[in-house]
Each structure stands twice: as C-alpha cells, then as structure tokens.
Short mmCIF file of C-alpha atoms in Angstrom, two decimals:
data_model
loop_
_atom_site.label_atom_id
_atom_site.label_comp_id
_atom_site.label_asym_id
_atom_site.label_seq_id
_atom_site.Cartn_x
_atom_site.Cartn_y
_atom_site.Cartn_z
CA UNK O 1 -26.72 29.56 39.68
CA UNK O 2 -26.27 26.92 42.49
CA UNK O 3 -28.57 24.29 41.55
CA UNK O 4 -31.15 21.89 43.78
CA UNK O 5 -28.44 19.24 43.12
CA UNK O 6 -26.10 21.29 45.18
CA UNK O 7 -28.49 21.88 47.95
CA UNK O 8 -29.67 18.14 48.11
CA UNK O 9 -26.07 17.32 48.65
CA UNK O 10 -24.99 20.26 50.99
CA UNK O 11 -27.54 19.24 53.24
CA UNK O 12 -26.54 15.55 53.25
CA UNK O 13 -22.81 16.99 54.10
CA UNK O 14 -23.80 19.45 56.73
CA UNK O 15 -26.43 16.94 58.62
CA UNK O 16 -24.61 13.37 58.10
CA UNK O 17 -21.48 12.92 59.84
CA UNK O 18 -21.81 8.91 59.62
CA UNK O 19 -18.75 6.95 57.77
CA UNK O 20 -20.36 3.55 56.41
CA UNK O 21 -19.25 0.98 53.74
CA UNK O 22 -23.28 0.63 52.88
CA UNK O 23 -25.24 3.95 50.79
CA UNK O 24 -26.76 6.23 53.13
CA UNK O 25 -29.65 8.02 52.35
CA UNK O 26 -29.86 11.48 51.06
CA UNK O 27 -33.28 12.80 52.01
CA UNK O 28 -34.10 13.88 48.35
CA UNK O 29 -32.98 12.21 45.18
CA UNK O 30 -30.52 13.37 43.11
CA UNK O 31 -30.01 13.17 39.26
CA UNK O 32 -27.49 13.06 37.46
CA UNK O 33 -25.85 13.53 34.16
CA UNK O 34 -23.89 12.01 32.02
CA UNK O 35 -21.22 14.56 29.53
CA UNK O 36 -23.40 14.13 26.35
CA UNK O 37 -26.67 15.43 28.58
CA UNK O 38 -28.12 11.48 28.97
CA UNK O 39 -29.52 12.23 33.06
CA UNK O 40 -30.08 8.87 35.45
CA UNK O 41 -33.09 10.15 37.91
CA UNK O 42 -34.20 8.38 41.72
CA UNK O 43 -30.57 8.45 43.19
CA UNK O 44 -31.36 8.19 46.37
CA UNK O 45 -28.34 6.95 48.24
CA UNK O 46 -24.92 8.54 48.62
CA UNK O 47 -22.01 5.96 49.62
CA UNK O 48 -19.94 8.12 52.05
CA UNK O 49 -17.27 5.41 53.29
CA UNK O 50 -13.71 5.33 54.65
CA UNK O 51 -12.05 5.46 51.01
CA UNK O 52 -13.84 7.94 49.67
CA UNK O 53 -15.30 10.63 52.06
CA UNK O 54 -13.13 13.21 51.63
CA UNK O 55 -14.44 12.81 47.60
CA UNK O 56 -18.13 12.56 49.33
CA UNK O 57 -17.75 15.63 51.54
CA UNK O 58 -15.85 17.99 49.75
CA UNK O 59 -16.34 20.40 47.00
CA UNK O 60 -12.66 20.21 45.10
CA UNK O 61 -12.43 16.68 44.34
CA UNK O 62 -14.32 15.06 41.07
CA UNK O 63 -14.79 18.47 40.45
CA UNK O 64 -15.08 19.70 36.76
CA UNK O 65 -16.07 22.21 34.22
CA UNK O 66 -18.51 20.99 31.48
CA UNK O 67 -19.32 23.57 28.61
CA UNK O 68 -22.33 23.83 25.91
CA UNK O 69 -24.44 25.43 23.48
CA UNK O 70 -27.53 26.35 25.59
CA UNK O 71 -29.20 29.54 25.69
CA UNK O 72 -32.16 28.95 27.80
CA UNK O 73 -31.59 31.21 31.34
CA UNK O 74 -30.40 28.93 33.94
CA UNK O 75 -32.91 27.60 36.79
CA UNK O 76 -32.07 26.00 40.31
CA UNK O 77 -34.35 23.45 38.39
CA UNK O 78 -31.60 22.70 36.18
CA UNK O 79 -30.34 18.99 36.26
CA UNK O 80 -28.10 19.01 32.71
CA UNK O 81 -26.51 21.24 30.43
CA UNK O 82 -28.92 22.42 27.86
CA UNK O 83 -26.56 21.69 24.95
CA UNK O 84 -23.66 19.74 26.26
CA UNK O 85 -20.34 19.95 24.33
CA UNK O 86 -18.53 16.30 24.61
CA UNK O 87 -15.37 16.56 26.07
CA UNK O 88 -12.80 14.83 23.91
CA UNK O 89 -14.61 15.39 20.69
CA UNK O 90 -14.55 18.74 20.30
CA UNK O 91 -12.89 20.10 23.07
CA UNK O 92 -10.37 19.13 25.47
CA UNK O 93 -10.70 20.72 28.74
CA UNK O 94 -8.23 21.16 31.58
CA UNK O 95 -9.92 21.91 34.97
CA UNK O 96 -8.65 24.02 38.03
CA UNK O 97 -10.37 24.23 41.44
CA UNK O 98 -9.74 26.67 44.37
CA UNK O 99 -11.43 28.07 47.55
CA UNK O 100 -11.63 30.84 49.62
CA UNK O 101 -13.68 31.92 52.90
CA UNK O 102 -14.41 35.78 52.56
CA UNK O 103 -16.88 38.15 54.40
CA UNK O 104 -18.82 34.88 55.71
CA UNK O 105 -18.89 32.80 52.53
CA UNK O 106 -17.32 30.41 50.69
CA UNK O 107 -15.85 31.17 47.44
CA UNK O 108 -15.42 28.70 45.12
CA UNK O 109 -13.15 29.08 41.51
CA UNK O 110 -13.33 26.66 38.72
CA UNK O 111 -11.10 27.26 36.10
CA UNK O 112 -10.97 25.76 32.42
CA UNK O 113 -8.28 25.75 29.52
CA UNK O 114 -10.72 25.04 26.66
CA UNK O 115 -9.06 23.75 23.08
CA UNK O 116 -11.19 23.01 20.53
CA UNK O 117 -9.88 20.01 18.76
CA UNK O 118 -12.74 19.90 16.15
CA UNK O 119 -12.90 20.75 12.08
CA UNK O 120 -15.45 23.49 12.87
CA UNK O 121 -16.10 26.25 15.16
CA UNK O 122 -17.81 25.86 18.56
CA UNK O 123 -20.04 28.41 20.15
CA UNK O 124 -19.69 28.04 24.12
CA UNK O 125 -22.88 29.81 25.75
CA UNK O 126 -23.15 27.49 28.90
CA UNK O 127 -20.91 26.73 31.63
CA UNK O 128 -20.98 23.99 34.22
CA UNK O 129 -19.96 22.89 37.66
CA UNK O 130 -20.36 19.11 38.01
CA UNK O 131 -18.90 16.68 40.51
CA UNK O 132 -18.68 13.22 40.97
CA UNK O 133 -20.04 11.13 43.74
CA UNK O 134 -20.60 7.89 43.94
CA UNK O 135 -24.70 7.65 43.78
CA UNK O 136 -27.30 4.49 44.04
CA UNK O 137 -30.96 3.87 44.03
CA UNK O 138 -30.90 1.96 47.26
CA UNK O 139 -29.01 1.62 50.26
CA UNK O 140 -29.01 -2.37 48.92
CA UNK O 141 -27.82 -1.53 45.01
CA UNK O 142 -24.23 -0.88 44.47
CA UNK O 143 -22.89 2.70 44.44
CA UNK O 144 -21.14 4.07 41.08
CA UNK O 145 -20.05 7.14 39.76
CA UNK O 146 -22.67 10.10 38.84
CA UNK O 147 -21.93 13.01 37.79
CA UNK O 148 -24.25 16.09 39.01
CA UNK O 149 -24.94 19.31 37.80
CA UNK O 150 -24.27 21.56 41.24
CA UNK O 151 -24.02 24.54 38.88
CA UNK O 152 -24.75 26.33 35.57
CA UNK O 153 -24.60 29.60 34.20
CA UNK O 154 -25.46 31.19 30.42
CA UNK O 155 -22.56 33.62 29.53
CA UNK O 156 -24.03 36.66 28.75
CA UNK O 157 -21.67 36.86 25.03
CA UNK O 158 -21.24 33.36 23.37
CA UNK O 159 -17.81 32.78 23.24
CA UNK O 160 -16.73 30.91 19.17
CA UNK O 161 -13.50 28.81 19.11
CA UNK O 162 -12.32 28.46 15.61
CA UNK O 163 -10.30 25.34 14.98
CA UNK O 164 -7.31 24.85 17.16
CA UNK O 165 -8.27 27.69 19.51
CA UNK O 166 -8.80 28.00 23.20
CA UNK O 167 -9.61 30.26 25.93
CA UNK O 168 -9.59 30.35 29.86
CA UNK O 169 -12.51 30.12 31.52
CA UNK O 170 -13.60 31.12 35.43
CA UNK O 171 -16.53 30.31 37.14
CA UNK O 172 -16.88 31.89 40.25
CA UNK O 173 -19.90 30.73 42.81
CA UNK O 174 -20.52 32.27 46.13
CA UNK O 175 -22.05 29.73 48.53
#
C-alpha cells in the first residue's frame, strides 16, 4: 500500500519544477525512518538541486527493499516498518528496481535477494519500499539523507529463513 509519504513527495515532483542549491518546501512534512525503525518527524524541506535531482525526482534511484517481522495490516498511515529486520545483521539484501507504463499506470518492481546471515531463523512478514532523499527541517538547516517509507505491505504467509538461506522477493506497486 502506497503510503502518505509517497503522496507528499509525488506531489512535490509533479507541482515543483524549480532546480535550487537551497531546500524547497514540500507542502506537508515528511518522516522518515531509519533501518532499525528509529523515525525523524517535521521534514519539511526537500533539497532538489543540480547534483542530485534526478535522485530527487525519480522513483529508481536510493531505492530499496527493507523487510520485517510485523503483522499489523498496513495503513497509508504507515511511516516505519512495524518490526524492522537490520540489514547487515541478519540479512543481507540485494535490491533490483524496474518500471513499466501499462494501461495508463506506472508499474513499479522492486526486487530482493534476501540471505540470512544470522545463527537463527528469521520470519519475514513485512515488506518495504523506501527511498532516499535528501530531507531538512528548514529551507535554512542543511539537507541530509532520510530514508522514507513510500510503501509497505504484510505478506499474506510469513516467509522463515533458516540459517544460510535466502529467497527472492518482488514487490509490485501500481501507481
């Protein structure tokens, strides 16, 4: 499910054509979150400048996959993973990103090579689309970068990764 994230920052795509080297307001904050489910809240600005619009303005790049243990339904509410799975603690995870225009929408595939490089099992029950973007509280404060939940999803079986295992993973999200 596409998230208010996502519609916060399609809007600010489809109605801001400006280039600047200073944040530029987004009409409504963001928040983001960080890969062990820590969110930052009041991001306000979006720095959209010559070196990194195409990152800004499109939905491949800073793209990525994060996984977790969550079973709650997902909400356009949602802001973070329920039950966020660290990358590089338990699982590696090797993200792919394509899109497609069909019957008057956009299409858009993420897909993940999950390993899970722990001692125990893992139980995967939620899957996430986040993507980087380089966020502030002001147009004044510096921009970093946030990552934002655009999308999440509860799999409807919980997928368990015994030690050394791994699966493929798509997301597909009609826009």
């Amino acid at each position: 499910m596409l998230t208010d994230n996502f519609k916060k920052w399609q809007k600010f795509v489809l109605t801001n054509p400006t280039v600047s080297d200073t944040p530029q307001e987004i009409g409504e904050a963001l928040v983001s979150s960080a890969a062990n489910g820590t969110t930052t809240e009041g991001l306000t600005h979006i720095l959209c400048s010559a070196s990194n619009c195409a990152e800004t303005l499109s939905l491949v790049n800073r793209s990525l996959l994060y996984f977790g243990q969550g079973s709650t339904p997902s909400s356009v509410s949602d802001v973070r993973m329920e039950t966020p799975i660290v990358p590089g603690r338990s699982i590696t995870v090797v993200t792919g990103f394509s899109g497609e225009y069909k019957n008057h929408n956009t299409i858009i595939t993420l897909s993940g090579e999950v390993e899970n490089i722990g001692q125990d099992a893992i139980t995967i029950r939620e899957i996430g689309w986040v993507k980087g973007l380089m966020l502030s509280t002001s147009q004044s404060s510096a921009a970093s970068i946030k990552y934002v939940l655009m999308a999440r999803e509860v799999l409807s079986e919980p997928v368990v990764l015994g030690k050394g295992e791994s699966k493929s993973f798509e997301f597909k999200i009609v826009i």
